[in-house]
Amino acid sequence: MTERSHPDVLIVGGGPVGATFARVLHERAPQLTVLLVDAGPQLTPRPGQHVKNIPDPAERERAQVRSQGPTQVVYGTPGIGARRAAAEGEAPARPALLARPGTFLLRDAHGMADDMPAAALSTNVGGMGAHWTCACPPPGNTERIPFLPSAEWDAALQDANRLLAVTQAAYPDTDVARAIRQALQGAFHDTLAGGRPVQPMPLAARTEGGVRVWSGADVVLGPLADGGAANFTLLPDTLCQRLMVDGPRVTGAQLQDRRSGEVWTVHARAVVVAADALRTPQLLWASGIRPAALGHYLNDQPQVLGAVQLDPALLPASPGPAAGGVSWVPFHAPAHPYHGQVMELEASPIPIPVEQDTGTPVVGLGWFCAREVRFEDHLAFSADHRDDVGLPAITVHHTLTPTDHVVIERAKDEVERAMAALGRPIAAGRPFVLPSGSSLHYQGTTRMGERDDGTSVCDATSRVWGVENLYVGGNGVIPTSTACNPTVTSVALAVLAAQAIARALAQPAPVSSA
């Protein structure tokens, strides 16, 4: 084992959250040296780009396959009928049904996910940020973290929107888009509150030269993605095998070049682990850092799906753009413990069938449900069995409660109400629930807390309890029951954490006696 140069800050995980730590540190403390490592390959010349921005379909497919860890195959693209069959147990659970292109199932990495059969990951620079839908709705009332000061939290959310380049104008505001929103507002006016009507979905996307450009980790990295920042280094295909702990501090990490097999150590004044909500707690556990709440409070949002052919009355009388973009039906508990999105084909992460298409546009409807967050729902890590990269194998324990089932049934009613307002369902039967894990919005496994009482892993700055210089990032840090897409919340929390690191490292590093 060899040693290399030692950064001030080591960041493990190159998704949007790891990129946020790097970018904010660069802005707040440019004198600090930062090393960012990711276990997966760099898919594009500019690191962390969204694969939708790759113009050549064949090259885009290759990038997706390279992100799929142990599952280096091209997946099929089944429609709603196949997804329904998988959800209802009518077809064998195959990656083509459960994992979307660019992701691989946890069980394919030698994990046990019977309680969450669609639990999936991506291994590439940019993480899920190379494959996500770019939906960035801000958290509403009970989704917000109650012990964070409102002004500080709102400022962090604003900064997250800046870093992700979030806008509500990613799609043109066509007559069809306005008609869809008006119909949805009429259907849900009795349950929406808090100044959050139906509106265009905030999206991390922009239009350049008539082409839609989707934000990935490269947008968050900003100038760091263009190279030339002397104090920033990105190493793809570099696995963090364990963190090195000395008393109340992490001194560095053991890394492995996955191409050559070389193993070396780096030392750092601060370490950030932002691998994702499954692999961040896995690495901490493998390193002997095991707070009581580590891996617990696992939260996956049940997702109810439907599709509808738009009523011709919603379409313009004269020829013109028919695109509806993405409309947002906001969360507001307790009357509306859901986050709804109505998407045209381009924006939908799940293929929408058009077998009954008569030329009228089809839109997909997805309702994410807030659920009870419980200690019992957790990840267990094996002391005896290893996954595909040699870390402790993960077993998922995750069960819906009777209350969760009530919420899901109400969500089905809501999707039916939305479909009735918009047109004609294109599939027989009720809206259906996708297999557990399909949301890819896993949260809570390194949750933030107000005090070190055994119910959280880190404090309000994302610093792990009992460790002076170890920080965690990602959806796993979110402690509340949410229905909204979590990325903008996780990026906001990373902004606050990176600011804390910049303050903590403001003093010069101690001179080594070595």
CSV table of N, CA and C in Angstrom, one decimal, residues 18 36 81 131 151 208 268 329 373 380 447 483:
chain,number,residue,atom,x,y,z
A,18,GLY,N,-21.9,15.4,-3.8
A,18,GLY,CA,-20.5,15.5,-3.7
A,18,GLY,C,-20.0,16.7,-4.4
A,36,LEU,N,-11.9,14.7,-4.9
A,36,LEU,CA,-13.2,14.1,-5.0
A,36,LEU,C,-13.0,12.7,-5.7
A,81,GLY,N,-47.8,-1.8,-19.1
A,81,GLY,CA,-48.3,-3.1,-18.9
A,81,GLY,C,-47.3,-4.0,-18.2
A,131,HIS,N,-28.7,10.6,-14.6
A,131,HIS,CA,-29.8,9.8,-15.1
A,131,HIS,C,-31.2,10.3,-14.6
A,151,ALA,N,-34.6,31.3,8.0
A,151,ALA,CA,-33.9,32.1,7.1
A,151,ALA,C,-32.7,31.4,6.5
A,208,GLU,N,-31.0,25.7,-24.8
A,208,GLU,CA,-29.9,26.4,-25.6
A,208,GLU,C,-30.1,26.0,-27.0
A,268,ALA,N,-6.5,13.5,5.3
A,268,ALA,CA,-7.3,14.7,5.0
A,268,ALA,C,-7.7,15.3,6.3
A,329,VAL,N,-48.3,19.2,-8.8
A,329,VAL,CA,-49.3,19.3,-7.8
A,329,VAL,C,-48.6,19.2,-6.5
A,373,VAL,N,-42.0,7.3,8.9
A,373,VAL,CA,-40.6,7.0,9.0
A,373,VAL,C,-40.3,6.3,10.4
A,380,ALA,N,-29.2,-3.6,6.9
A,380,ALA,CA,-28.3,-4.4,7.7
A,380,ALA,C,-27.1,-4.8,6.9
A,447,ARG,N,-29.5,10.1,8.9
A,447,ARG,CA,-30.4,11.2,9.1
A,447,ARG,C,-29.8,12.3,10.1
A,483,ALA,N,-42.5,13.7,0.4
A,483,ALA,CA,-43.1,13.1,-0.9
A,483,ALA,C,-42.4,13.7,-2.1
